Amino acid sequence: MNSKDIIRENNEKRKLLNEENLAYYQDMLVYIRLNGGKSEQATEEVLLELLEHLIQAQEEGKSAVEIFGDDPKDYSKAIIKEIPNESNTVRIPFIAYIVVQFLAIISLVNGIVGSGMYYFFELGSSTTVVSLGSGFLIVCINLFLLYLFITFVLKWIKRSTDKKPNKWLEFLQLWLISVVMIGTFIAVSYFMPGFGSEIRFPTIAFAGIGIALYLISYMMNKKLRLTK
Amino acid sequence: MSLKSQLLKGILEGCILSIIKNEPTYGYELSLKLQHYGLNDVGEGSIYPILLRLQKEKLIEGVMKNSQTGPKRKYYHLTETGVIALVEFTNHWNGLKDPVDRIIEQGGASQNEF
């Protein structure tokens, strides 16, 4: 069974838990899943095992606290400690997938917004000049920012399992950090001085490149089952 | 960590290897067997970090199999390294249990014999 099949089974089986056990189990699930770089397969296998155990114990009238102890976080830590690290044969294609998809979105937005501005509002120009040196640097900086963003969001979700803050406050925080993130993306491209040899091509071509990259990421995902 | 859980840690690993050696076993079943033999105080959940560690050390392997009653379960069996580790554990344990028993039973009373 692939980790994605196990996740699907977990989603189904979780419905068998009563309210109290479900709340406890879901705390563990979030905490253990956000383990940072541990094998996804091993993580999902142990999560399903814990769920199966809890379901059977529940039938005998036992509670999650009796089985895993008072503190779901403490127990989760003991589990995470023993999960093996993700191997590079799994990690590298996944990172490549995220990078390709990210470039696809940037390219697509650039192409559509850029040519839209020109054709409808006569802003900018129908062609874009790309400086290879600075263009490459911008992409690298943006990928690094994306990495920081993902790391931050994962930490943030993990923290939110400890305290249960107001839903609106959570939304506002996430919204704010996303705005800062997108703003920094744009600022990097805007303020970066151009260097390296220049090539000029129609702005709309970015949309074509974006679609091509998106198709590549789609096929990667389908073939390697990265997210489904 | 309490003295009790420190003591139990190594012993539990040996007990788990020993149970799995007899027949492939899944997590819940394993915890029932431990209780059946009288290890009632062992938190049921405490077997899972141990099972993960034993897998990481390649002493056991888990295979997802259909159980007779329905759900797919992960059944554990010993690897060759696991068999060797179990023999080692059994030897260590046999070398320990009698002397420790004697010390606990006679420790205070036998001081004069030295």
Tab-separated table of C-alpha atoms in Angstrom, chain B residues 40-114:
chain	number	residue	atom	x	y	z
B	40	ASN	CA	-0.540	-5.136	32.821
B	41	ASP	CA	1.224	-1.938	33.753
B	42	VAL	CA	2.803	-1.506	30.366
B	43	GLY	CA	0.947	1.320	28.656
B	44	GLU	CA	-0.559	-0.205	25.523
B	45	GLY	CA	0.693	2.650	23.414
B	46	SER	CA	4.280	2.193	24.570
B	47	ILE	CA	4.768	-0.736	22.212
B	48	TYR	CA	4.587	1.446	19.077
B	49	PRO	CA	7.767	3.491	19.585
B	50	ILE	CA	9.480	0.161	20.339
B	51	LEU	CA	8.079	-1.479	17.201
B	52	LEU	CA	9.337	1.473	15.151
B	53	ARG	CA	12.775	1.236	16.724
B	54	LEU	CA	12.993	-2.510	16.127
B	55	GLN	CA	12.065	-1.908	12.479
B	56	LYS	CA	14.688	0.809	12.157
B	57	GLU	CA	17.280	-1.568	13.563
B	58	LYS	CA	16.027	-4.194	11.079
B	59	LEU	CA	15.268	-6.720	13.810
B	60	ILE	CA	11.652	-6.986	12.682
B	61	GLU	CA	9.734	-6.322	9.483
B	62	GLY	CA	6.117	-5.330	9.061
B	63	VAL	CA	3.959	-6.478	6.163
B	64	MET	CA	0.474	-5.154	5.431
B	65	LYS	CA	-1.789	-8.180	5.106
B	66	ASN	CA	-5.509	-8.756	4.990
B	67	SER	CA	-6.709	-10.126	8.289
B	68	GLN	CA	-9.405	-12.789	8.347
B	69	THR	CA	-11.933	-10.462	9.952
B	70	GLY	CA	-11.488	-7.515	7.648
B	71	PRO	CA	-9.051	-4.634	7.845
B	72	LYS	CA	-5.554	-4.694	6.399
B	73	ARG	CA	-3.128	-4.971	9.267
B	74	LYS	CA	0.573	-4.683	9.656
B	75	TYR	CA	1.886	-8.048	10.818
B	76	TYR	CA	5.391	-8.163	12.237
B	77	HIS	CA	7.881	-10.978	11.887
B	78	LEU	CA	11.498	-11.403	12.954
B	79	THR	CA	14.337	-10.900	10.511
B	80	GLU	CA	17.499	-12.979	10.677
B	81	THR	CA	19.171	-10.202	12.660
B	82	GLY	CA	16.132	-10.230	14.926
B	83	VAL	CA	16.541	-13.945	15.616
B	84	ILE	CA	20.174	-13.366	16.611
B	85	ALA	CA	19.190	-10.391	18.802
B	86	LEU	CA	16.573	-12.528	20.541
B	87	VAL	CA	19.135	-15.244	21.302
B	88	GLU	CA	21.462	-12.587	22.731
B	89	PHE	CA	18.667	-11.098	24.821
B	90	THR	CA	17.695	-14.520	26.167
B	91	ASN	CA	21.319	-15.237	27.155
B	92	HIS	CA	21.695	-11.879	28.877
B	93	TRP	CA	18.400	-12.287	30.657
B	94	ASN	CA	19.208	-15.775	31.875
B	95	GLY	CA	22.535	-14.507	33.165
B	96	LEU	CA	20.793	-11.713	35.044
B	97	LYS	CA	17.563	-13.009	36.426
B	98	ASP	CA	18.862	-15.569	38.975
B	99	PRO	CA	21.605	-13.373	40.472
B	100	VAL	CA	19.183	-10.419	40.678
B	101	ASP	CA	16.522	-12.597	42.315
B	102	ARG	CA	19.063	-13.901	44.837
B	103	ILE	CA	20.328	-10.424	45.645
B	104	ILE	CA	16.810	-9.126	46.188
B	105	GLU	CA	15.793	-12.115	48.317
B	106	GLN	CA	18.935	-12.529	50.380
B	107	GLY	CA	20.771	-9.242	49.904
B	108	GLY	CA	20.181	-7.992	53.438
B	109	ALA	CA	20.490	-11.361	55.174
B	110	SER	CA	23.690	-12.568	53.501
B	111	GLN	CA	25.922	-9.640	54.485
B	112	ASN	CA	27.523	-11.655	57.297
B	113	GLU	CA	28.731	-14.334	54.918
B	114	PHE	CA	31.383	-12.048	53.422
